[in-house]
Short mmCIF file of C-alpha atoms in Angstrom, two decimals:
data_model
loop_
_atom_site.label_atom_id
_atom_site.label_comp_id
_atom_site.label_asym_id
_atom_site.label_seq_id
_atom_site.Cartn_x
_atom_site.Cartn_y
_atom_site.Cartn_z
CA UNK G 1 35.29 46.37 1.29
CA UNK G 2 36.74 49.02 -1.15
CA UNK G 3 35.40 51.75 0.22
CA UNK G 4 37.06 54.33 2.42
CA UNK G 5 36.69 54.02 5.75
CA UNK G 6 38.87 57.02 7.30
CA UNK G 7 39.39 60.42 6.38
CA UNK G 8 42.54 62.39 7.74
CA UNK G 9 42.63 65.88 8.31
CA UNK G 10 45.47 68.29 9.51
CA UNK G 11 45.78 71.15 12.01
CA UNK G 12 48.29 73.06 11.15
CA UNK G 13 48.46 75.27 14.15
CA UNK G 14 49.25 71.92 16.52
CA UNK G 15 52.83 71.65 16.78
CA UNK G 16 52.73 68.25 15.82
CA UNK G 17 54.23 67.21 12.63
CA UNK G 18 51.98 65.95 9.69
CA UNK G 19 53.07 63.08 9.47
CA UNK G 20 52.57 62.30 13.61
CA UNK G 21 49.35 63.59 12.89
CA UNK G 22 48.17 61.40 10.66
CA UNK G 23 49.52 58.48 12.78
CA UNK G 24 47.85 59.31 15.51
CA UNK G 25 44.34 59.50 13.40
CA UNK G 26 45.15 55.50 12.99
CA UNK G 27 45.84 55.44 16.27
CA UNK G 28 43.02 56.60 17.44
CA UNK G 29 40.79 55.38 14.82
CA UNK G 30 41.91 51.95 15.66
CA UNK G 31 41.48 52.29 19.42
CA UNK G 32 37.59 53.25 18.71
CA UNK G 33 37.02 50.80 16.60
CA UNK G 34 36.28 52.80 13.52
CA UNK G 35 39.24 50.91 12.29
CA UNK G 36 39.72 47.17 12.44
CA UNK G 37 41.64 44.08 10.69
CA UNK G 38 41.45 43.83 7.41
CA UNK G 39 40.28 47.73 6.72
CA UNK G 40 42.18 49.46 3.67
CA UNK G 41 43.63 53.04 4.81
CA UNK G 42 43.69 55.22 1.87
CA UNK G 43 45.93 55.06 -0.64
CA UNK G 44 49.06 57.48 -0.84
CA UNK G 45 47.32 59.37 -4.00
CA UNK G 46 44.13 59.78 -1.91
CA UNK G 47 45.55 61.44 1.06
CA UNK G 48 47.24 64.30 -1.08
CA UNK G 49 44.82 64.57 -3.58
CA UNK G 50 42.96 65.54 -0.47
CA UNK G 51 45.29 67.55 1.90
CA UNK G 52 47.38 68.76 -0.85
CA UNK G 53 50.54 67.74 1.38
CA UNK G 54 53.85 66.09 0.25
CA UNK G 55 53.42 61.70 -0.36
CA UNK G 56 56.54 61.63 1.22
CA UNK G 57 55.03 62.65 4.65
CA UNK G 58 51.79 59.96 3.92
CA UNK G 59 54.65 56.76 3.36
CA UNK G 60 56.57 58.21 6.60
CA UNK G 61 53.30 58.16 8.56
CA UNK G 62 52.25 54.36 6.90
CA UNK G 63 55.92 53.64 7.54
CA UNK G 64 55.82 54.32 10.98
CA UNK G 65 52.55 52.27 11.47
CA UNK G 66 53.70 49.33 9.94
CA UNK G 67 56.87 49.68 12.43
CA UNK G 68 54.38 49.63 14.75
CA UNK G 69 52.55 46.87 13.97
CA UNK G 70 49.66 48.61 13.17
CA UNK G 71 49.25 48.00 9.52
CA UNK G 72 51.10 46.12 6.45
CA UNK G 73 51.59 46.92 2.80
CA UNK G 74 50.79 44.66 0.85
CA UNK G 75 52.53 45.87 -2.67
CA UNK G 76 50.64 47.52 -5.41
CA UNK G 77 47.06 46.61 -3.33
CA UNK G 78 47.19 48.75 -0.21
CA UNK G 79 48.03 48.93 3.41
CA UNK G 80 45.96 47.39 5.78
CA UNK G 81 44.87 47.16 9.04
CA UNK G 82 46.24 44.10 10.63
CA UNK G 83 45.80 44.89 14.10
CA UNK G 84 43.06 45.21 16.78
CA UNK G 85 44.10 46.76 20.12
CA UNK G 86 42.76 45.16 22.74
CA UNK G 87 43.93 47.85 24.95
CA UNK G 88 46.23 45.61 27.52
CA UNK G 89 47.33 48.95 28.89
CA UNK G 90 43.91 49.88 30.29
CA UNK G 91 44.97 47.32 33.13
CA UNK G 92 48.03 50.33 34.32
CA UNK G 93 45.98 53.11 34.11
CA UNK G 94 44.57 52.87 37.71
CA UNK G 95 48.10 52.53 39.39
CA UNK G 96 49.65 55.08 37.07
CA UNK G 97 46.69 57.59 37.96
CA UNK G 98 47.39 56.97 41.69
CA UNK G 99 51.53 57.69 41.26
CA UNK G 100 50.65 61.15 38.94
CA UNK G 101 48.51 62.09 41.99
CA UNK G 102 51.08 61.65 43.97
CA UNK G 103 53.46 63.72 42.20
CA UNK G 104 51.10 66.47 41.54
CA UNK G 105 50.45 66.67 45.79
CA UNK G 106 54.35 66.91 46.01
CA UNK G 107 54.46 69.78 43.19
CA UNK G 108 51.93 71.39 44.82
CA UNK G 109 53.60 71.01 48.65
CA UNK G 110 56.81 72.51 46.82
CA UNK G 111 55.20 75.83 45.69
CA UNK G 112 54.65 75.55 42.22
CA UNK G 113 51.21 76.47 40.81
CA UNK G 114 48.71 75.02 38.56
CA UNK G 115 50.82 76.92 34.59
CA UNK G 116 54.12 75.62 36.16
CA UNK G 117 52.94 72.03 37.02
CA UNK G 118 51.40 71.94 33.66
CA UNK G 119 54.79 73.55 32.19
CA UNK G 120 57.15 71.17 33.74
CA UNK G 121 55.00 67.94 32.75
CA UNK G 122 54.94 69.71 29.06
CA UNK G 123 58.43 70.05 28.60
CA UNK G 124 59.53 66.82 30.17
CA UNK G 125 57.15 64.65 28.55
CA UNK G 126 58.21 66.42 25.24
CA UNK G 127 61.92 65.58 25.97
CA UNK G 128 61.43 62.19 26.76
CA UNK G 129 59.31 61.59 23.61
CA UNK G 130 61.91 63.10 21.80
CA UNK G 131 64.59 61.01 23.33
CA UNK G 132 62.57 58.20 22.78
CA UNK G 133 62.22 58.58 18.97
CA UNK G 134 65.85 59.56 18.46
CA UNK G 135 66.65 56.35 19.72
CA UNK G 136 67.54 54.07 16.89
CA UNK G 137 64.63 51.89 15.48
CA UNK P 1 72.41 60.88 -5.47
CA UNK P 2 73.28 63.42 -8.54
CA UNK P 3 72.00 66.98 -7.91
CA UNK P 4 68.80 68.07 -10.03
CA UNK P 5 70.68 71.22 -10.43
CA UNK P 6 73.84 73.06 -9.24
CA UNK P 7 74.92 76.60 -9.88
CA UNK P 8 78.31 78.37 -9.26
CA UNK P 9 78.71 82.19 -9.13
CA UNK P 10 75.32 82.44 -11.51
CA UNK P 11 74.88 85.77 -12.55
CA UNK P 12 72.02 87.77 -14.67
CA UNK P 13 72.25 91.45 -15.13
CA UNK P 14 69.83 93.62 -17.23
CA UNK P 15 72.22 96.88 -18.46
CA UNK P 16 72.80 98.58 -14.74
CA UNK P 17 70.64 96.15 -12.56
CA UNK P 18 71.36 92.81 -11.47
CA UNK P 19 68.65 90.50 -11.07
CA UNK P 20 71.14 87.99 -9.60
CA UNK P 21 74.38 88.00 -8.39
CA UNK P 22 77.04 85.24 -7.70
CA UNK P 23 74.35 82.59 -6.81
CA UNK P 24 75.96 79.12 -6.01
CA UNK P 25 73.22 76.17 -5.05
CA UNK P 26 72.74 72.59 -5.08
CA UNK P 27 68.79 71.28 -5.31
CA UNK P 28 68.99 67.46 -4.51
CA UNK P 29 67.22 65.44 -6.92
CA UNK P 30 63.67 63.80 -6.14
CA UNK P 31 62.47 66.01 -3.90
CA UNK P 32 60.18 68.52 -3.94
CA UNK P 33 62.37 71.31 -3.17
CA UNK P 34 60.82 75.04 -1.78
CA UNK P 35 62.94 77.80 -3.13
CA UNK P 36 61.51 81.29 -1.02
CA UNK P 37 62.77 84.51 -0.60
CA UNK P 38 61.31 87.71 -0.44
CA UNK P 39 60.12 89.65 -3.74
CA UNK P 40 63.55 90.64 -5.48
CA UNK P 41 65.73 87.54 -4.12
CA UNK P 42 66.48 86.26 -7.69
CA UNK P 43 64.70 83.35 -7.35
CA UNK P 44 62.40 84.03 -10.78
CA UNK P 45 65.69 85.13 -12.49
CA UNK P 46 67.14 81.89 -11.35
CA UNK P 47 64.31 79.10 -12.05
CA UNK P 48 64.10 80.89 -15.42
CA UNK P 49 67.91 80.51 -16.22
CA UNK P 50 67.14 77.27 -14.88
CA UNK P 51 64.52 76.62 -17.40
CA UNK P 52 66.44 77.25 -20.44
CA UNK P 53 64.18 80.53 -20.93
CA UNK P 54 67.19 82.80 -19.96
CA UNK P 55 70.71 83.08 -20.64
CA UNK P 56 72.97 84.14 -17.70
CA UNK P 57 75.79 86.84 -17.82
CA UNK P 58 78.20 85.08 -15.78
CA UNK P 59 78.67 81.65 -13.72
CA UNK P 60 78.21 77.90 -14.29
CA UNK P 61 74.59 76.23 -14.09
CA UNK P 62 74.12 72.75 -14.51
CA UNK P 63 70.32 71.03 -14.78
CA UNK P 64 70.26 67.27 -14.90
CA UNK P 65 73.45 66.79 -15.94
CA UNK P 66 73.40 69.62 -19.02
CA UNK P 67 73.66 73.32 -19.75
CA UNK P 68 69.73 74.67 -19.80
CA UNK P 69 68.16 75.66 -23.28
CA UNK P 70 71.44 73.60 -24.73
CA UNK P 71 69.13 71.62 -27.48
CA UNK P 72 65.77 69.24 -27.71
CA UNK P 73 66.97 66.59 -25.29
CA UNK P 74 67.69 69.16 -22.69
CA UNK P 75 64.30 70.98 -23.01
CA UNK P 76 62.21 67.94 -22.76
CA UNK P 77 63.60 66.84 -19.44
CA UNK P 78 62.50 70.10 -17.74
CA UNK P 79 59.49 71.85 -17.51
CA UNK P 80 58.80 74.99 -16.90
CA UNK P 81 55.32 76.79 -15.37
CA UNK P 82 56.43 80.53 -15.29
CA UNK P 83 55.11 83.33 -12.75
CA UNK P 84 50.99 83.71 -13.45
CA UNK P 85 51.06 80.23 -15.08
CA UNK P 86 50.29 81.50 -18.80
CA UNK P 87 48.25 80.13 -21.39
CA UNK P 88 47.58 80.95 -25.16
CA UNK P 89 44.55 83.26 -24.59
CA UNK P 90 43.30 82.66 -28.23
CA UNK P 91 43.58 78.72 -28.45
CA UNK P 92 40.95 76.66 -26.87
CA UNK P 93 42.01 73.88 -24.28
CA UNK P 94 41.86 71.55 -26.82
CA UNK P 95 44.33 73.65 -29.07
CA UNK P 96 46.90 73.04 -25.81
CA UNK P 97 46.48 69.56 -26.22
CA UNK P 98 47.04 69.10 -29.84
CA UNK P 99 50.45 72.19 -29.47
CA UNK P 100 51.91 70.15 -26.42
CA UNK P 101 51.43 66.55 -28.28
CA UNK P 102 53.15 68.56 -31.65
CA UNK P 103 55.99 70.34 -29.51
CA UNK P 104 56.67 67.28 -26.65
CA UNK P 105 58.39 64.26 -28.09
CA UNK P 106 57.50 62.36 -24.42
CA UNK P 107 53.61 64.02 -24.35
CA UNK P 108 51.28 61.86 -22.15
CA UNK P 109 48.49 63.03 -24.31
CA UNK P 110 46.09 60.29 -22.17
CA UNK P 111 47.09 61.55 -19.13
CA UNK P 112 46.78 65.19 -20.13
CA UNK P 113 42.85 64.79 -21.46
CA UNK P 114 42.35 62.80 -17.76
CA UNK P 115 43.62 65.13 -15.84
CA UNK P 116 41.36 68.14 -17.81
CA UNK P 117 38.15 66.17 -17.37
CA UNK P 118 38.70 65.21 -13.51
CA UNK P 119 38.87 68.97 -13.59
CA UNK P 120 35.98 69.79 -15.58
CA UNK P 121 37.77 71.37 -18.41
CA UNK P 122 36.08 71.20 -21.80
CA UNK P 123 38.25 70.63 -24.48
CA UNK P 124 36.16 73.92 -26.58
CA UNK P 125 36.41 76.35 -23.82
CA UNK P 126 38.84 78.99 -25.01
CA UNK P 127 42.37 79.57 -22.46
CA UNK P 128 41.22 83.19 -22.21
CA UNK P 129 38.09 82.72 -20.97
CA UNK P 130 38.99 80.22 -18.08
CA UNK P 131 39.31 81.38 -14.77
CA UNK P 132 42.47 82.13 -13.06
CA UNK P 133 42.68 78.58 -10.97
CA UNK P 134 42.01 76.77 -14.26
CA UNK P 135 44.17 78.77 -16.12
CA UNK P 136 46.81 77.66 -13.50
CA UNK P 137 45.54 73.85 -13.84
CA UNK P 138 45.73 74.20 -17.53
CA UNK P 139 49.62 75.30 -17.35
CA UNK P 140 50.43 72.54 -14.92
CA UNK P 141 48.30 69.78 -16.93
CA UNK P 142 50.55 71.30 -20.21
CA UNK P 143 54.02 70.76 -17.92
CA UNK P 144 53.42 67.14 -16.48
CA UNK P 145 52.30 65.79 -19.76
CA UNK P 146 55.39 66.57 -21.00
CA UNK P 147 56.68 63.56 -18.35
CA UNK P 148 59.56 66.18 -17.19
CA UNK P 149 62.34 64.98 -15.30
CA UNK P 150 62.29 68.29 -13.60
CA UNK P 151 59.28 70.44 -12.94
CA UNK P 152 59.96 74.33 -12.15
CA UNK P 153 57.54 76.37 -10.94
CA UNK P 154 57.68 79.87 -10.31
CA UNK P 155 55.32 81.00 -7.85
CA UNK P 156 52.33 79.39 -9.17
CA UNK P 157 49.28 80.13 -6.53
CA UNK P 158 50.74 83.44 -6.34
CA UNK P 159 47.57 85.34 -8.18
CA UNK P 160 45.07 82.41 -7.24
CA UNK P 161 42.13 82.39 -4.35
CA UNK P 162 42.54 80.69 -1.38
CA UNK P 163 40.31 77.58 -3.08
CA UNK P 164 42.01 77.38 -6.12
CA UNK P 165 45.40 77.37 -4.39
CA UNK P 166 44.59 74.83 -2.33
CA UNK P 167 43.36 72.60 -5.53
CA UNK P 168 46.49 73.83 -7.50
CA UNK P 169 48.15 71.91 -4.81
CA UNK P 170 46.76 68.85 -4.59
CA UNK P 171 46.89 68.14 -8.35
CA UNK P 172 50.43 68.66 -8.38
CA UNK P 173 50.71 66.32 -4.95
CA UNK P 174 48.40 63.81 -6.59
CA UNK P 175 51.15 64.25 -9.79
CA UNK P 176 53.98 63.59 -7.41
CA UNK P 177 52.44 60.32 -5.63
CA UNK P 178 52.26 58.96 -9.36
CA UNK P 179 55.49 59.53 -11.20
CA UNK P 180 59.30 60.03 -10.25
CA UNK P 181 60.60 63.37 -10.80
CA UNK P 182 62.03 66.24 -8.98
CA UNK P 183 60.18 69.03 -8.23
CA UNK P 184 61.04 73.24 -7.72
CA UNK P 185 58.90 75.43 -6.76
CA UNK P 186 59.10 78.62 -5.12
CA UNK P 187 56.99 81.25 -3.22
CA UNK P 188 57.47 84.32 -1.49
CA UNK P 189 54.76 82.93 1.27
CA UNK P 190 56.34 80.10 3.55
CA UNK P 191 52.66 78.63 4.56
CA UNK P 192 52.26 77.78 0.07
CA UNK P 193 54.85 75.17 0.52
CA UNK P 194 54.90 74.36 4.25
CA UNK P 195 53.05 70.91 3.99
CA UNK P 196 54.50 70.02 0.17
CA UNK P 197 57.70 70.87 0.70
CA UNK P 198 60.54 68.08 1.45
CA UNK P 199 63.35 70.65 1.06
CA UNK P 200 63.48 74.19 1.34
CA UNK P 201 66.30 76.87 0.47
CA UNK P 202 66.08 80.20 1.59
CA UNK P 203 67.30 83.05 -0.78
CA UNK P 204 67.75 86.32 0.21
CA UNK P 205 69.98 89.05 -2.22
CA UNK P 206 71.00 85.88 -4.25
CA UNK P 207 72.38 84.27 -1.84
CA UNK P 208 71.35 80.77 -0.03
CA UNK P 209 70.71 81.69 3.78
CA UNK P 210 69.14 78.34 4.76
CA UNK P 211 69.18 75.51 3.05
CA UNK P 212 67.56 71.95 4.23
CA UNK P 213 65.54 69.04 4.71
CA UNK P 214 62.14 70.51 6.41
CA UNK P 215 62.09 68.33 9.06
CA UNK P 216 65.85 68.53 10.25
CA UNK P 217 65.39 73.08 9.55
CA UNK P 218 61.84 72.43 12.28
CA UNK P 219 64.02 70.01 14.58
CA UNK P 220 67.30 72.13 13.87
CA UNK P 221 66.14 75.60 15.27
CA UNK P 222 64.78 77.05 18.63
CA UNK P 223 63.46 80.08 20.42
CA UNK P 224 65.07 81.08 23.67
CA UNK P 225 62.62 83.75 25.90
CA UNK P 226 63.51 85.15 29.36
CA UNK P 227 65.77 87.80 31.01
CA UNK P 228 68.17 89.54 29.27
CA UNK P 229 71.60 88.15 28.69
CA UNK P 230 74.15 87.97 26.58
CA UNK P 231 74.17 85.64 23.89
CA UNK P 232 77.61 84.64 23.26
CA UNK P 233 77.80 81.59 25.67
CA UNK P 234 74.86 79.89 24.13
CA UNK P 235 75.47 76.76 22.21
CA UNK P 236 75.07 76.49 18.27
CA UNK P 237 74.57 79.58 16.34
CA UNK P 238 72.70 83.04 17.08
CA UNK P 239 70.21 83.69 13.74
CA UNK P 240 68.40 86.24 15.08
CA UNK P 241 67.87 87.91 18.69
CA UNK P 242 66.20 90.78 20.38
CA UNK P 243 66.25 92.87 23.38
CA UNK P 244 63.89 94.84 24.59
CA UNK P 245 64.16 96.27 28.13
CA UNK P 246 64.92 93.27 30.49
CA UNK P 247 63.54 90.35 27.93
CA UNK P 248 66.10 88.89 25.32
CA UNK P 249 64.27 86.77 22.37
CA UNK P 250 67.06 84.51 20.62
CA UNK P 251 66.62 82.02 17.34
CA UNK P 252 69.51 79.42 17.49
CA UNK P 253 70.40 77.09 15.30
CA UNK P 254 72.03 73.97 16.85
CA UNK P 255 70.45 71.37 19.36
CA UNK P 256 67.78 72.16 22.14
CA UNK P 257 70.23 74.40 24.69
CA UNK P 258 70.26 72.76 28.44
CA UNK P 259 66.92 73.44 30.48
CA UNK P 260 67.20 76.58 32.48
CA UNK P 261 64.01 76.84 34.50
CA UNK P 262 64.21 80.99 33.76
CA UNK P 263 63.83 80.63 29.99
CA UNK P 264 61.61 79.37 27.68
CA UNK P 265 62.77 76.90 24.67
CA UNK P 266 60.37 76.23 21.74
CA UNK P 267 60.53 74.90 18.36
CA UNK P 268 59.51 77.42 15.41
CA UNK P 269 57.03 77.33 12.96
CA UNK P 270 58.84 76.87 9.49
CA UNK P 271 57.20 80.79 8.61
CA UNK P 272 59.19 82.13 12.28
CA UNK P 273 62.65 80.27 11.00
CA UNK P 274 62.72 81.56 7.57
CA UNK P 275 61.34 85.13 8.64
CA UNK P 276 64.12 85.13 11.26
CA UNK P 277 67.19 84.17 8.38
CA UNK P 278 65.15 86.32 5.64
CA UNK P 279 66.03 89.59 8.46
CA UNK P 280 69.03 89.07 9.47
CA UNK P 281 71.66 89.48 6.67
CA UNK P 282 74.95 89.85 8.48
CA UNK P 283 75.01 85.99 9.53
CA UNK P 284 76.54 83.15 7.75
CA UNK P 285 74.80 80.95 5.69
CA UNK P 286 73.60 77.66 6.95
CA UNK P 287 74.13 74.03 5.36
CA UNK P 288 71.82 71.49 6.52
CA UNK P 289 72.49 68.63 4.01
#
């Protein structure tokens, strides 16, 4: 099982911080399946040795996982994978599809075209993720 | 925590010119802290100073808690990689070795052979024959195995290829992840110490223009496009702004301003906010602690 299962990798032209980045490679690994329980990520050393990016940013990013519930350290071993998501949310996506329609008919009946629906939606789902993670853990 | 190093009024002149003038920073300790500026800012005058490898004409400098260059104890805690990382041309790798185990009361001489053969560095290869990325992986390998407390260096991919920068970079990284220790290093070329940076200081005409924890500098700053205006109503403070015909272009410093559908906010790249303090002189200094 010591083997390496995931390899990061960085765009640095995306606008989203390293360290979201490479949560959102667990993320998504673990959603596909590519990660499950039990799986080693890669150590700290690995993941700079690779990227050549600050360890700080790799133990805010396996920091931020385990506050998720995603994964656990265990101390001087690893972290791990303890988590498989059995995507509960897939249930909402139907309804929440229907509502965004919707709302997108309404932007439309207002006068607003197809760069300043996308523009709006942008910037307010970038405020309210930012509100959401200034709010206190 | 106890700066890694603090300076007050540092100066360095050479006869008519100075090299730096009336410099006054604080680095925080166990970080790895980005010093850039452009070509002339002092900041090779100052990391040397820093080093112990130059005395300055005027000011205070403190560097873990002593005066640099003040005696054996003091040189051991820091070391030093200066501009074009040099090596003895003459002496073979191995010659390094046996020099830095002699010279270094602290030498990790295991660690230092290690880190040569995960390189592919022969031990009978003579320094003047090794190419300019090992040349620079031969000066960092001599600095860590001297298990600094402090580890200066003065724009070290500077001369090297794309490739060999990037490897330059993650042996130090892979350093950091493995042992405590502060870390300087500075560039004139903000995208060298974008992703390895946890602090940067800006220093333009020896003075500190922007000074910060990455993250808070990124969250910290915005662009504000659209019609022309004046800029003295906006909240937080104007760092740089433009305008041309009927557009105005303004950097702020300060938090997002309130949405107004007829301009444009965005967050900068880390190369945009220190470009934008780097040419604009008149304005005050910033303190992001």
């Amino acid at each position: 099982m010591e083997y390496v299962v995931i390899e990061f990798h960085l765009d640095g032209r995306s606008g989203v911080s390293p360290y979201m980045q490479l949560v959102q490679q667990v993320r998504r690994a673990v959603r596909l399946g590519m990660l499950t329980e039990g799986d080693r990520l890669p150590t700290v050393k690995e993941v700079v040795a690779r990227l050549a990016i600050n360890p700080n940013t790799v133990l805010k990013a396996y920091r931020e996982l385990e506050h998720e519930g995603l994964a656990a350290a265990k101390p001087g071993v690893g972290t791990f994978i303890t988590h498989r998501i059995t995507d509960s949310s897939l249930a909402a996506h139907d309804a929440l599809r229907g509502e965004l329609r919707t709302w997108l008919d309404r932007a439309t009946a207002a006068g607003l075209d197809a760069e300043s629906v996308e523009a709006l939606f942008v910037t307010t789902f970038r405020e309210h993720t930012e509100t959401r993670t200034e709010e206190p853990a | 925590m106890k700066p890694v190093l603090t300076t007050r009024g540092l100066t360095r002149r050479y006869g008519r010119r100075t090299a730096l003038s009336d410099c006054t920073i604080t680095v925080p300790s166990g970080k790895v802290v980005g010093l850039v500026g452009p070509n002339g800012a002092g900041k090779s005058t100052l990391l040397r100073i820093a080093a112990g490898a130059l005395p300055p004409t005027a000011g205070e400098i403190e560097v873990l808690g002593g005066r640099p260059g003040s005696g054996p104890g003091q040189l051991a805690k820091v070391a030093f990689v200066a501009q074009d990382t040099p090596v003895y041309a003459g002496l073979t790798v191995g010659d390094h070795l046996r020099f830095g185990a002699k010279t270094n009361p602290r030498w990790d001489d295991a660690m230092a052979r290690e880190r040569l053969k995960s390189l592919g560095l022969k031990l009978d290869q003579r320094a003047g024959r090794l190419s300019g990325g090992q040349r620079a992986q031969l000066a960092l390998t001599m600095a860590v195995a001297k298990r600094p407390e402090l580890l200066i260096l003065d724009e070290p991919v500077a001369a090297l290829d794309p490739l060999a920068r990037r490897e330059f970079m993650q042996g130090l990284m892979a350093h950091i992840a493995e042992h405590e220790g502060s870390v300087i290093l500075s560039s004139h070329v903000v995208s060298d110490l974008e992703r390895v940076c946890d602090h940067l200081i800006v220093l333009v005409d020896s003075r500190v223009r922007a000074d910060g924890e990455v993250e808070d500098l990124l969250a910290g700053h915005h662009r504000l496009t659209g019609p022309r205006r004046d800029t003295a109503d906006l909240p937080g403070d104007v760092i740089a702004e433009s305008h041309v015909g009927r557009q105005s272009t303004v950097i702020l410093r300060g938090p997002a301003p309130e949405p107004d559908p007829a301009y444009e906010v965005e967050k900068l790249s880390l190369e945009d906010l220190v470009l934008a303090y780097m040419s604009s002189d008149a304005r005050p200094a910033l303190e992001m602690a």
